[in-house]
Amino acid sequence: MSTSRTRTLPAGVALAGAAITFTSMYLAAGALTPLLVVYKERFDFAPSMLTLAFAVYAIGFLAAVLTVGSLSDYVGRRPVLIGALAVQIASNLLFLFAADVGWVIGGRIVQGVASGAATSAFTAMLVEVAPADRKRFGTILGSVGLTGGLGGGSLLAGFAIQFTSSANTIIFVVLTVATVLGIGVVAFSPESVVRTSGAARSLIPRISFPAATRREFVAAAPVVAAVWMLAGLSGGLAPSMVRSVFHSDSSLLGGFAGFVAPAVSAVIGLAFAGVAPRRAMTIGIYASIIGAAGIITGVLVGSLAVMIVGQAVAGVGFGASFTASLRLIFPLAAAHQRAGVVAGIYLVSYLALGVPIVIEGQLVGPLGEVPAVFWYTAFTILLALISLIAQRRITRAALRPPVRMPLRAKVGKSG
């Protein structure tokens, strides 16, 4: 019996441990949603710095996913995941001992690097270590772990802030312990990848959209940007707005405002697995428009309940349209082209998550918070409408009968 085999966890234990560890990474990311409001009060920084502290996560994530995102395909899942989890511990410690907003911004960047390095490797590992009859379950755990972790982290942090006086310490001590245990789980899980050459070459960012994918990508990109902008609103603005716009001191409500959209999107992403992708895309576009309109209405009339309902509907839009975009674009690429396609979709997604919300933060000063949120959200409606028009054009083109070339008959001389 080999040494490696005696040190390997059973498949079911490895699957459960990897799923919990992956979820804990996004619990940490989601916990920052209400905690940023606490940091703002503690360190007394401007609203524009709050949105910046939220958005720099996207910088770290993109930097990692575009460079080391496929590294585990060459060196193995375990080395990449252990390294990413070590980086995650560093980010937890930065938040735990934060002395000013600079520590918070640094922690968010490091947190983004950890998530970007780990996400694709964990997603693959959850499928690979799952027992033969539970491979689809591994895929589901990867999807739920990401969005569910973001939502759950926000809600649990809201509870901790509301009912304890040391929420920051409790949250990041618990998450650090979970991450240390996760390193142990990964270290003793089966390794499914045989080391191959090409690791250094894989670090070069590759973004490509082959000709076969471009029409679908151009049609989907605006609504992908829109739903990620709305996700940025839920994660970066909503908890702060609970206090500044709706004048509520409830941290629990702030956590719930960050919870509702990712929680709904996780459920919808699973529920729509059997829905035709074109139909799911259309439903998602309409939901994102209605949800954005609900958010605007809630902000303008001063109703937190209406805004939260709008966020929930926007979560439907995210879960339906983003999943549909992957299902429409990904199969059109050849196997060797798919890494570049995924990288391109991530680029659009995380730029939309980070850049617009920083601009919104800069507009709060000259415009005021409510007008800045109004124009930010209205822009997502415009983007979704652009995608709706493009989707209808594709549908009409598919229904149009093919053009038949006329046959040229040879005319010979009679007689």
mmCIF file of C-alpha atoms in Angstrom:
data_model
loop_
_atom_site.group_PDB
_atom_site.id
_atom_site.type_symbol
_atom_site.label_atom_id
_atom_site.label_comp_id
_atom_site.label_asym_id
_atom_site.label_seq_id
_atom_site.Cartn_x
_atom_site.Cartn_y
_atom_site.Cartn_z
ATOM 1 C CA MET A 1 0.000 0.000 0.000
ATOM 2 C CA SER A 2 1.428 3.415 -0.983
ATOM 3 C CA THR A 3 2.099 6.142 1.552
ATOM 4 C CA SER A 4 -0.015 8.636 -0.381
ATOM 5 C CA ARG A 5 -3.001 6.313 -0.233
ATOM 6 C CA THR A 6 -2.853 5.898 3.558
ATOM 7 C CA ARG A 7 -2.849 9.676 3.941
ATOM 8 C CA THR A 8 -5.770 10.342 1.631
ATOM 9 C CA LEU A 9 -9.198 11.240 2.977
ATOM 10 C CA PRO A 10 -12.239 9.233 1.833
ATOM 11 C CA ALA A 11 -13.977 10.818 -1.159
ATOM 12 C CA GLY A 12 -17.075 11.871 0.782
ATOM 13 C CA VAL A 13 -15.038 13.515 3.559
ATOM 14 C CA ALA A 14 -12.771 15.255 1.044
ATOM 15 C CA LEU A 15 -15.822 16.544 -0.854
ATOM 16 C CA ALA A 16 -17.532 17.901 2.273
ATOM 17 C CA GLY A 17 -14.319 19.443 3.606
ATOM 18 C CA ALA A 18 -13.449 21.088 0.289
ATOM 19 C CA ALA A 19 -16.986 22.478 -0.072
ATOM 20 C CA ILE A 20 -16.902 23.979 3.445
ATOM 21 C CA THR A 21 -13.448 25.464 2.868
ATOM 22 C CA PHE A 22 -14.453 26.979 -0.472
ATOM 23 C CA THR A 23 -17.611 28.430 1.050
ATOM 24 C CA SER A 24 -15.607 29.916 3.934
ATOM 25 C CA MET A 25 -13.558 31.957 1.463
ATOM 26 C CA TYR A 26 -16.711 33.593 0.136
ATOM 27 C CA LEU A 27 -18.169 33.901 3.632
ATOM 28 C CA ALA A 28 -15.164 36.145 4.341
ATOM 29 C CA ALA A 29 -15.798 38.180 1.183
ATOM 30 C CA GLY A 30 -19.499 38.513 2.027
ATOM 31 C CA ALA A 31 -18.804 39.464 5.659
ATOM 32 C CA LEU A 32 -17.109 42.650 4.451
ATOM 33 C CA THR A 33 -20.445 43.921 3.094
ATOM 34 C CA PRO A 34 -21.814 45.057 6.497
ATOM 35 C CA LEU A 35 -18.364 45.312 8.120
ATOM 36 C CA LEU A 36 -17.358 48.107 5.746
ATOM 37 C CA VAL A 37 -20.011 50.270 7.427
ATOM 38 C CA VAL A 38 -18.413 49.491 10.804
ATOM 39 C CA TYR A 39 -14.958 50.353 9.460
ATOM 40 C CA LYS A 40 -16.309 53.606 8.018
ATOM 41 C CA GLU A 41 -17.546 54.669 11.449
ATOM 42 C CA ARG A 42 -14.436 53.441 13.267
ATOM 43 C CA PHE A 43 -11.875 55.019 10.941
ATOM 44 C CA ASP A 44 -14.028 57.981 9.812
ATOM 45 C CA PHE A 45 -13.322 57.809 6.077
ATOM 46 C CA ALA A 46 -15.302 59.308 3.191
ATOM 47 C CA PRO A 47 -18.107 57.432 1.350
ATOM 48 C CA SER A 48 -15.889 57.333 -1.743
ATOM 49 C CA MET A 49 -13.316 55.333 0.242
ATOM 50 C CA LEU A 50 -16.029 52.858 1.245
ATOM 51 C CA THR A 51 -16.840 52.063 -2.368
ATOM 52 C CA LEU A 52 -13.122 51.891 -3.177
ATOM 53 C CA ALA A 53 -12.548 49.438 -0.310
ATOM 54 C CA PHE A 54 -15.335 47.275 -1.721
ATOM 55 C CA ALA A 55 -14.218 47.505 -5.350
ATOM 56 C CA VAL A 56 -10.496 46.717 -4.988
ATOM 57 C CA TYR A 57 -11.482 43.099 -4.344
ATOM 58 C CA ALA A 58 -12.123 42.889 -8.088
ATOM 59 C CA ILE A 59 -8.553 44.049 -8.837
ATOM 60 C CA GLY A 60 -7.042 41.277 -6.748
ATOM 61 C CA PHE A 61 -9.448 38.688 -8.116
ATOM 62 C CA LEU A 62 -8.764 39.567 -11.761
ATOM 63 C CA ALA A 63 -5.006 39.707 -11.267
ATOM 64 C CA ALA A 64 -5.062 36.191 -9.816
ATOM 65 C CA VAL A 65 -7.619 34.544 -12.081
ATOM 66 C CA LEU A 66 -5.934 35.850 -15.249
ATOM 67 C CA THR A 67 -2.511 34.578 -14.187
ATOM 68 C CA VAL A 68 -2.761 31.582 -11.859
ATOM 69 C CA GLY A 69 -6.369 30.673 -12.730
ATOM 70 C CA SER A 70 -5.298 27.638 -14.769
ATOM 71 C CA LEU A 71 -2.058 26.846 -12.911
ATOM 72 C CA SER A 72 -3.634 23.915 -11.038
ATOM 73 C CA ASP A 73 -4.148 22.138 -14.383
ATOM 74 C CA TYR A 74 -0.329 21.831 -14.603
ATOM 75 C CA VAL A 75 1.021 21.599 -11.028
ATOM 76 C CA GLY A 76 -1.973 20.012 -9.308
ATOM 77 C CA ARG A 77 -4.929 21.237 -7.289
ATOM 78 C CA ARG A 78 -3.356 20.872 -3.851
ATOM 79 C CA PRO A 79 -0.321 23.185 -4.218
ATOM 80 C CA VAL A 80 -2.408 25.993 -5.715
ATOM 81 C CA LEU A 81 -5.175 25.674 -3.134
ATOM 82 C CA ILE A 82 -2.811 25.502 -0.167
ATOM 83 C CA GLY A 83 -1.074 28.644 -1.438
ATOM 84 C CA ALA A 84 -4.388 30.431 -1.996
ATOM 85 C CA LEU A 85 -5.629 29.500 1.474
ATOM 86 C CA ALA A 86 -2.401 30.819 3.008
ATOM 87 C CA VAL A 87 -3.039 34.117 1.227
ATOM 88 C CA GLN A 88 -6.605 34.027 2.569
ATOM 89 C CA ILE A 89 -5.264 33.753 6.121
ATOM 90 C CA ALA A 90 -3.101 36.821 5.475
ATOM 91 C CA SER A 91 -6.170 38.793 4.377
ATOM 92 C CA ASN A 92 -8.117 37.668 7.467
ATOM 93 C CA LEU A 93 -5.283 38.882 9.685
ATOM 94 C CA LEU A 94 -5.227 42.260 7.937
ATOM 95 C CA PHE A 95 -8.926 42.735 8.757
ATOM 96 C CA LEU A 96 -8.497 41.356 12.274
ATOM 97 C CA PHE A 97 -5.767 43.862 13.161
ATOM 98 C CA ALA A 98 -6.879 46.734 10.890
ATOM 99 C CA ALA A 99 -5.702 50.106 12.212
ATOM 100 C CA ASP A 100 -7.021 52.350 9.424
ATOM 101 C CA VAL A 101 -8.690 52.255 6.019
ATOM 102 C CA GLY A 102 -5.373 51.399 4.341
ATOM 103 C CA TRP A 103 -5.374 48.038 6.127
ATOM 104 C CA VAL A 104 -8.945 47.416 4.954
ATOM 105 C CA ILE A 105 -8.105 48.221 1.319
ATOM 106 C CA GLY A 106 -4.989 46.056 1.499
ATOM 107 C CA GLY A 107 -6.995 43.226 3.041
ATOM 108 C CA ARG A 108 -9.598 43.412 0.273
ATOM 109 C CA ILE A 109 -6.950 43.241 -2.459
ATOM 110 C CA VAL A 110 -5.267 40.252 -0.797
ATOM 111 C CA GLN A 111 -8.689 38.639 -0.292
ATOM 112 C CA GLY A 112 -9.415 39.059 -3.992
ATOM 113 C CA VAL A 113 -6.089 37.454 -4.908
ATOM 114 C CA ALA A 114 -6.895 34.450 -2.705
ATOM 115 C CA SER A 115 -10.375 34.031 -4.221
ATOM 116 C CA GLY A 116 -9.133 34.447 -7.789
ATOM 117 C CA ALA A 117 -6.372 31.883 -7.280
ATOM 118 C CA ALA A 118 -8.648 29.346 -5.599
ATOM 119 C CA THR A 119 -11.982 29.559 -7.408
ATOM 120 C CA SER A 120 -11.255 27.610 -10.584
ATOM 121 C CA ALA A 121 -9.113 25.040 -8.719
ATOM 122 C CA PHE A 122 -11.775 24.482 -6.056
ATOM 123 C CA THR A 123 -14.536 24.271 -8.692
ATOM 124 C CA ALA A 124 -12.593 21.541 -10.489
ATOM 125 C CA MET A 125 -11.616 19.754 -7.260
ATOM 126 C CA LEU A 126 -15.209 19.529 -6.029
ATOM 127 C CA VAL A 127 -16.127 17.564 -9.149
ATOM 128 C CA GLU A 128 -12.974 15.456 -9.222
ATOM 129 C CA VAL A 129 -13.014 14.277 -5.593
ATOM 130 C CA ALA A 130 -16.755 13.596 -5.578
ATOM 131 C CA PRO A 131 -17.741 9.909 -5.655
ATOM 132 C CA ALA A 132 -18.549 8.617 -9.131
ATOM 133 C CA ASP A 133 -22.299 8.851 -8.567
ATOM 134 C CA ARG A 134 -22.124 12.411 -7.165
ATOM 135 C CA LYS A 135 -20.200 14.352 -9.808
ATOM 136 C CA ARG A 136 -23.172 16.607 -10.549
ATOM 137 C CA PHE A 137 -23.479 17.274 -6.816
ATOM 138 C CA GLY A 138 -19.878 18.498 -6.845
ATOM 139 C CA THR A 139 -20.762 21.019 -9.552
ATOM 140 C CA ILE A 140 -23.756 22.226 -7.536
ATOM 141 C CA LEU A 141 -21.597 22.672 -4.415
ATOM 142 C CA GLY A 142 -19.222 24.885 -6.400
ATOM 143 C CA SER A 143 -22.047 27.148 -7.542
ATOM 144 C CA VAL A 144 -23.786 27.330 -4.169
ATOM 145 C CA GLY A 145 -20.526 27.790 -2.274
ATOM 146 C CA LEU A 146 -19.709 30.995 -4.160
ATOM 147 C CA THR A 147 -23.013 32.858 -4.189
ATOM 148 C CA GLY A 148 -24.304 31.268 -0.999
ATOM 149 C CA GLY A 149 -21.086 32.155 0.786
ATOM 150 C CA LEU A 150 -21.340 35.799 -0.252
ATOM 151 C CA GLY A 151 -24.938 36.034 0.946
ATOM 152 C CA GLY A 152 -24.412 33.988 4.093
ATOM 153 C CA GLY A 153 -21.313 35.965 5.052
ATOM 154 C CA SER A 154 -23.230 39.229 4.862
ATOM 155 C CA LEU A 155 -26.149 37.919 6.927
ATOM 156 C CA LEU A 156 -23.981 36.278 9.601
ATOM 157 C CA ALA A 157 -21.817 39.386 9.901
ATOM 158 C CA GLY A 158 -24.975 41.454 10.314
ATOM 159 C CA PHE A 159 -26.014 39.195 13.208
ATOM 160 C CA ALA A 160 -22.581 39.470 14.806
ATOM 161 C CA ILE A 161 -22.506 43.269 14.519
ATOM 162 C CA GLN A 162 -26.051 43.608 15.865
ATOM 163 C CA PHE A 163 -25.697 41.313 18.870
ATOM 164 C CA THR A 164 -22.013 41.445 19.899
ATOM 165 C CA SER A 165 -19.501 44.180 20.620
ATOM 166 C CA SER A 166 -16.546 42.450 18.949
ATOM 167 C CA ALA A 167 -17.954 41.280 15.631
ATOM 168 C CA ASN A 168 -14.760 41.894 13.660
ATOM 169 C CA THR A 169 -12.705 39.743 16.037
ATOM 170 C CA ILE A 170 -15.268 36.920 16.187
ATOM 171 C CA ILE A 171 -15.736 36.789 12.421
ATOM 172 C CA PHE A 172 -12.089 36.700 11.413
ATOM 173 C CA VAL A 173 -10.882 34.427 14.216
ATOM 174 C CA VAL A 174 -13.537 31.873 13.258
ATOM 175 C CA LEU A 175 -12.775 32.221 9.538
ATOM 176 C CA THR A 176 -9.028 31.930 10.134
ATOM 177 C CA VAL A 177 -9.524 28.713 12.104
ATOM 178 C CA ALA A 178 -11.786 27.380 9.323
ATOM 179 C CA THR A 179 -9.136 28.227 6.735
ATOM 180 C CA VAL A 180 -6.368 26.504 8.705
ATOM 181 C CA LEU A 181 -8.549 23.386 8.948
ATOM 182 C CA GLY A 182 -9.253 23.738 5.226
ATOM 183 C CA ILE A 183 -5.542 23.619 4.460
ATOM 184 C CA GLY A 184 -5.434 20.302 6.295
ATOM 185 C CA VAL A 185 -8.392 18.997 4.296
ATOM 186 C CA VAL A 186 -6.794 19.979 0.986
ATOM 187 C CA ALA A 187 -3.403 18.556 1.977
ATOM 188 C CA PHE A 188 -4.927 15.121 2.643
ATOM 189 C CA SER A 189 -7.431 15.080 -0.238
ATOM 190 C CA PRO A 190 -6.795 12.999 -3.355
ATOM 191 C CA GLU A 191 -4.805 14.752 -6.077
ATOM 192 C CA SER A 192 -6.487 14.308 -9.456
ATOM 193 C CA VAL A 193 -3.958 16.128 -11.651
ATOM 194 C CA VAL A 194 -0.678 14.696 -12.892
ATOM 195 C CA ARG A 195 2.035 17.334 -13.112
ATOM 196 C CA THR A 196 2.739 18.361 -16.693
ATOM 197 C CA SER A 197 4.939 20.913 -18.421
ATOM 198 C CA GLY A 198 3.610 24.337 -19.359
ATOM 199 C CA ALA A 199 3.062 25.829 -15.898
ATOM 200 C CA ALA A 200 5.136 28.939 -16.620
ATOM 201 C CA ARG A 201 3.349 29.484 -19.927
ATOM 202 C CA SER A 202 -0.028 29.198 -18.198
ATOM 203 C CA LEU A 203 0.768 32.315 -16.126
ATOM 204 C CA ILE A 204 0.516 34.504 -19.228
ATOM 205 C CA PRO A 205 -2.999 36.031 -19.297
ATOM 206 C CA ARG A 206 -5.068 34.684 -22.189
ATOM 207 C CA ILE A 207 -8.293 36.396 -23.190
ATOM 208 C CA SER A 208 -9.857 35.376 -26.472
ATOM 209 C CA PHE A 209 -13.209 35.183 -28.159
ATOM 210 C CA PRO A 210 -13.110 32.887 -31.183
ATOM 211 C CA ALA A 211 -15.288 33.877 -34.122
ATOM 212 C CA ALA A 212 -17.897 31.242 -33.232
ATOM 213 C CA THR A 213 -18.492 32.838 -29.804
ATOM 214 C CA ARG A 214 -18.453 36.536 -30.659
ATOM 215 C CA ARG A 215 -22.092 37.058 -31.546
ATOM 216 C CA GLU A 216 -23.309 35.433 -28.344
ATOM 217 C CA PHE A 217 -20.703 37.252 -26.285
ATOM 218 C CA VAL A 218 -21.612 40.673 -27.697
ATOM 219 C CA ALA A 219 -25.299 39.956 -27.034
ATOM 220 C CA ALA A 220 -24.697 38.778 -23.467
ATOM 221 C CA ALA A 221 -21.948 41.171 -22.326
ATOM 222 C CA PRO A 222 -24.197 44.183 -21.568
ATOM 223 C CA VAL A 223 -26.545 42.269 -19.257
ATOM 224 C CA VAL A 224 -23.605 40.436 -17.672
ATOM 225 C CA ALA A 225 -22.164 43.859 -16.851
ATOM 226 C CA ALA A 226 -25.580 45.038 -15.616
ATOM 227 C CA VAL A 227 -26.157 42.156 -13.194
ATOM 228 C CA TRP A 228 -22.631 42.414 -11.809
ATOM 229 C CA MET A 229 -23.148 46.156 -11.309
ATOM 230 C CA LEU A 230 -26.326 45.354 -9.378
ATOM 231 C CA ALA A 231 -24.339 42.797 -7.370
ATOM 232 C CA GLY A 232 -21.873 45.581 -6.601
ATOM 233 C CA LEU A 233 -24.733 47.750 -5.398
ATOM 234 C CA SER A 234 -25.935 45.008 -3.049
ATOM 235 C CA GLY A 235 -22.453 44.260 -1.753
ATOM 236 C CA GLY A 236 -20.912 47.714 -1.720
ATOM 237 C CA LEU A 237 -23.739 50.205 -1.254
ATOM 238 C CA ALA A 238 -26.869 48.609 0.207
ATOM 239 C CA PRO A 239 -25.699 48.133 3.837
ATOM 240 C CA SER A 240 -24.422 51.724 3.957
ATOM 241 C CA MET A 241 -27.669 52.982 2.409
ATOM 242 C CA VAL A 242 -29.667 51.296 5.176
ATOM 243 C CA ARG A 243 -28.174 53.927 7.478
ATOM 244 C CA SER A 244 -27.541 56.931 5.249
ATOM 245 C CA VAL A 245 -30.685 56.821 3.051
ATOM 246 C CA PHE A 246 -33.215 54.900 5.154
ATOM 247 C CA HIS A 247 -31.938 56.111 8.562
ATOM 248 C CA SER A 248 -31.901 52.704 10.243
ATOM 249 C CA ASP A 249 -29.184 51.757 12.746
ATOM 250 C CA SER A 250 -29.926 48.036 12.427
ATOM 251 C CA SER A 251 -26.788 46.143 11.408
ATOM 252 C CA LEU A 252 -28.990 43.093 10.932
ATOM 253 C CA LEU A 253 -30.966 44.914 8.251
ATOM 254 C CA GLY A 254 -27.693 46.028 6.689
ATOM 255 C CA GLY A 255 -26.508 42.423 6.582
ATOM 256 C CA PHE A 256 -29.829 41.299 5.136
ATOM 257 C CA ALA A 257 -29.569 43.972 2.419
ATOM 258 C CA GLY A 258 -26.271 42.387 1.381
ATOM 259 C CA PHE A 259 -27.651 38.854 1.732
ATOM 260 C CA VAL A 260 -30.839 38.861 -0.320
ATOM 261 C CA ALA A 261 -29.501 39.265 -3.878
ATOM 262 C CA PRO A 262 -26.731 36.610 -3.800
ATOM 263 C CA ALA A 263 -28.988 34.209 -1.897
ATOM 264 C CA VAL A 264 -31.746 34.503 -4.495
ATOM 265 C CA SER A 265 -29.252 34.253 -7.358
ATOM 266 C CA ALA A 266 -27.844 31.003 -5.900
ATOM 267 C CA VAL A 267 -31.319 29.438 -5.733
ATOM 268 C CA ILE A 268 -32.280 30.627 -9.217
ATOM 269 C CA GLY A 269 -28.993 29.438 -10.721
ATOM 270 C CA LEU A 270 -29.845 25.925 -9.532
ATOM 271 C CA ALA A 271 -33.569 26.097 -10.345
ATOM 272 C CA PHE A 272 -32.880 27.226 -13.922
ATOM 273 C CA ALA A 273 -30.442 24.408 -14.677
ATOM 274 C CA GLY A 274 -33.108 22.682 -16.762
ATOM 275 C CA VAL A 275 -34.424 25.808 -18.502
ATOM 276 C CA ALA A 276 -33.347 26.411 -22.110
ATOM 277 C CA PRO A 277 -30.496 28.951 -21.974
ATOM 278 C CA ARG A 278 -32.072 31.425 -24.434
ATOM 279 C CA ARG A 279 -35.273 31.476 -22.431
ATOM 280 C CA ALA A 280 -33.345 31.767 -19.162
ATOM 281 C CA MET A 281 -31.385 34.682 -20.616
ATOM 282 C CA THR A 282 -34.572 36.515 -21.602
ATOM 283 C CA ILE A 283 -36.148 35.935 -18.190
ATOM 284 C CA GLY A 284 -32.945 37.133 -16.533
ATOM 285 C CA ILE A 285 -32.863 40.328 -18.591
ATOM 286 C CA TYR A 286 -36.457 41.199 -17.720
ATOM 287 C CA ALA A 287 -35.822 40.398 -14.047
ATOM 288 C CA SER A 288 -32.726 42.602 -13.939
ATOM 289 C CA ILE A 289 -34.713 45.505 -15.459
ATOM 290 C CA ILE A 290 -37.610 45.069 -13.035
ATOM 291 C CA GLY A 291 -35.241 44.612 -10.094
ATOM 292 C CA ALA A 292 -33.256 47.738 -10.956
ATOM 293 C CA ALA A 293 -36.492 49.711 -11.299
ATOM 294 C CA GLY A 294 -37.568 48.416 -7.873
ATOM 295 C CA ILE A 295 -34.274 49.533 -6.321
ATOM 296 C CA ILE A 296 -34.654 53.002 -7.847
ATOM 297 C CA THR A 297 -38.252 53.244 -6.650
ATOM 298 C CA GLY A 298 -37.322 52.201 -3.116
ATOM 299 C CA VAL A 299 -34.543 54.778 -2.932
ATOM 300 C CA LEU A 300 -36.692 57.602 -4.347
ATOM 301 C CA VAL A 301 -39.719 56.990 -2.099
ATOM 302 C CA GLY A 302 -37.644 56.131 0.963
ATOM 303 C CA SER A 303 -38.902 52.547 1.316
ATOM 304 C CA LEU A 304 -36.278 50.019 2.395
ATOM 305 C CA ALA A 305 -38.750 47.166 1.854
ATOM 306 C CA VAL A 306 -39.250 48.136 -1.796
ATOM 307 C CA MET A 307 -35.495 48.386 -2.342
ATOM 308 C CA ILE A 308 -34.922 44.933 -0.839
ATOM 309 C CA VAL A 309 -37.668 43.437 -3.023
ATOM 310 C CA GLY A 310 -35.950 45.073 -6.000
ATOM 311 C CA GLN A 311 -32.653 43.492 -4.926
ATOM 312 C CA ALA A 312 -34.326 40.083 -4.698
ATOM 313 C CA VAL A 313 -35.722 40.414 -8.227
ATOM 314 C CA ALA A 314 -32.302 41.593 -9.417
ATOM 315 C CA GLY A 315 -30.927 38.402 -7.836
ATOM 316 C CA VAL A 316 -33.278 36.453 -10.107
ATOM 317 C CA GLY A 317 -31.793 38.394 -13.013
ATOM 318 C CA PHE A 318 -28.250 37.515 -11.972
ATOM 319 C CA GLY A 319 -28.927 33.835 -11.369
ATOM 320 C CA ALA A 320 -30.783 33.384 -14.661
ATOM 321 C CA SER A 321 -28.825 35.570 -17.081
ATOM 322 C CA PHE A 322 -25.258 34.980 -15.915
ATOM 323 C CA THR A 323 -25.692 31.208 -15.868
ATOM 324 C CA ALA A 324 -27.405 31.388 -19.271
ATOM 325 C CA SER A 325 -24.552 33.457 -20.726
ATOM 326 C CA LEU A 326 -22.068 30.730 -19.808
ATOM 327 C CA ARG A 327 -24.318 28.055 -21.299
ATOM 328 C CA LEU A 328 -24.745 30.033 -24.529
ATOM 329 C CA ILE A 329 -21.115 31.040 -25.042
ATOM 330 C CA PHE A 330 -18.980 28.268 -23.557
ATOM 331 C CA PRO A 331 -20.094 25.335 -25.795
ATOM 332 C CA LEU A 332 -19.300 27.347 -28.944
ATOM 333 C CA ALA A 333 -15.575 27.389 -28.131
ATOM 334 C CA ALA A 334 -13.235 24.488 -28.826
ATOM 335 C CA ALA A 335 -11.685 22.787 -25.801
ATOM 336 C CA HIS A 336 -8.343 24.598 -26.191
ATOM 337 C CA GLN A 337 -10.121 27.984 -26.475
ATOM 338 C CA ARG A 338 -12.326 27.774 -23.393
ATOM 339 C CA ALA A 339 -9.823 29.077 -20.831
ATOM 340 C CA GLY A 340 -9.487 32.309 -22.816
ATOM 341 C CA VAL A 341 -13.262 32.624 -23.144
ATOM 342 C CA VAL A 342 -13.823 32.141 -19.402
ATOM 343 C CA ALA A 343 -11.097 34.691 -18.663
ATOM 344 C CA GLY A 344 -12.849 37.193 -20.936
ATOM 345 C CA ILE A 345 -16.203 36.683 -19.217
ATOM 346 C CA TYR A 346 -14.539 37.122 -15.815
ATOM 347 C CA LEU A 347 -12.901 40.311 -17.082
ATOM 348 C CA VAL A 348 -16.260 41.840 -18.055
ATOM 349 C CA SER A 349 -17.875 40.653 -14.812
ATOM 350 C CA TYR A 350 -15.314 41.943 -12.343
ATOM 351 C CA LEU A 351 -14.666 45.206 -14.165
ATOM 352 C CA ALA A 352 -18.428 45.797 -13.936
ATOM 353 C CA LEU A 353 -18.345 44.870 -10.247
ATOM 354 C CA GLY A 354 -15.498 47.239 -9.420
ATOM 355 C CA VAL A 355 -15.149 50.222 -11.759
ATOM 356 C CA PRO A 356 -18.708 51.665 -11.880
ATOM 357 C CA ILE A 357 -19.127 51.598 -8.107
ATOM 358 C CA VAL A 358 -15.910 53.588 -7.640
ATOM 359 C CA ILE A 359 -17.262 56.168 -10.100
ATOM 360 C CA GLU A 360 -20.541 56.212 -8.161
ATOM 361 C CA GLY A 361 -18.616 56.884 -4.968
ATOM 362 C CA GLN A 362 -16.925 59.864 -6.582
ATOM 363 C CA LEU A 363 -20.309 61.234 -7.705
ATOM 364 C CA VAL A 364 -21.840 61.147 -4.216
ATOM 365 C CA GLY A 365 -20.067 64.407 -3.299
ATOM 366 C CA PRO A 366 -21.240 66.615 -6.188
ATOM 367 C CA LEU A 367 -24.629 64.917 -6.807
ATOM 368 C CA GLY A 368 -25.694 63.506 -3.438
ATOM 369 C CA GLU A 369 -26.136 59.833 -2.550
ATOM 370 C CA VAL A 370 -29.673 59.301 -3.869
ATOM 371 C CA PRO A 371 -29.037 60.862 -7.329
ATOM 372 C CA ALA A 372 -25.743 58.943 -7.635
ATOM 373 C CA VAL A 373 -27.495 55.641 -6.866
ATOM 374 C CA PHE A 374 -30.317 56.575 -9.257
ATOM 375 C CA TRP A 375 -27.999 57.124 -12.236
ATOM 376 C CA TYR A 376 -25.866 54.096 -11.366
ATOM 377 C CA THR A 377 -28.929 51.836 -11.318
ATOM 378 C CA ALA A 378 -30.552 53.474 -14.349
ATOM 379 C CA PHE A 379 -27.412 52.676 -16.357
ATOM 380 C CA THR A 380 -27.887 48.970 -15.575
ATOM 381 C CA ILE A 381 -31.374 49.179 -17.120
ATOM 382 C CA LEU A 382 -29.891 50.666 -20.301
ATOM 383 C CA LEU A 383 -27.324 47.861 -20.509
ATOM 384 C CA ALA A 384 -30.000 45.193 -20.007
ATOM 385 C CA LEU A 385 -32.154 46.728 -22.747
ATOM 386 C CA ILE A 386 -29.205 46.585 -25.148
ATOM 387 C CA SER A 387 -28.858 42.862 -24.438
ATOM 388 C CA LEU A 388 -32.598 42.344 -24.839
ATOM 389 C CA ILE A 389 -32.500 43.833 -28.353
ATOM 390 C CA ALA A 390 -29.482 41.695 -29.252
ATOM 391 C CA GLN A 391 -31.134 38.527 -27.950
ATOM 392 C CA ARG A 392 -34.266 39.210 -30.009
ATOM 393 C CA ARG A 393 -32.162 39.657 -33.123
ATOM 394 C CA ILE A 394 -30.468 36.302 -32.551
ATOM 395 C CA THR A 395 -33.849 34.632 -31.980
ATOM 396 C CA ARG A 396 -35.302 36.136 -35.162
ATOM 397 C CA ALA A 397 -32.243 35.099 -37.165
ATOM 398 C CA ALA A 398 -32.600 31.528 -35.897
ATOM 399 C CA LEU A 399 -36.264 31.421 -36.966
ATOM 400 C CA ARG A 400 -35.587 32.889 -40.389
ATOM 401 C CA PRO A 401 -35.632 30.213 -43.137
ATOM 402 C CA PRO A 402 -32.248 29.604 -44.760
ATOM 403 C CA VAL A 403 -31.571 31.381 -48.023
ATOM 404 C CA ARG A 404 -31.571 28.923 -50.912
ATOM 405 C CA MET A 405 -29.301 29.565 -53.849
ATOM 406 C CA PRO A 406 -31.051 29.242 -57.233
ATOM 407 C CA LEU A 407 -30.073 26.275 -59.318
ATOM 408 C CA ARG A 408 -28.538 27.095 -62.664
ATOM 409 C CA ALA A 409 -29.956 24.849 -65.312
ATOM 410 C CA LYS A 410 -27.875 24.099 -68.315
ATOM 411 C CA VAL A 411 -29.607 25.144 -71.454
ATOM 412 C CA GLY A 412 -28.507 23.169 -74.465
ATOM 413 C CA LYS A 413 -29.238 23.771 -78.109
ATOM 414 C CA SER A 414 -32.058 21.650 -79.404
ATOM 415 C CA GLY A 415 -31.822 19.741 -82.626
#
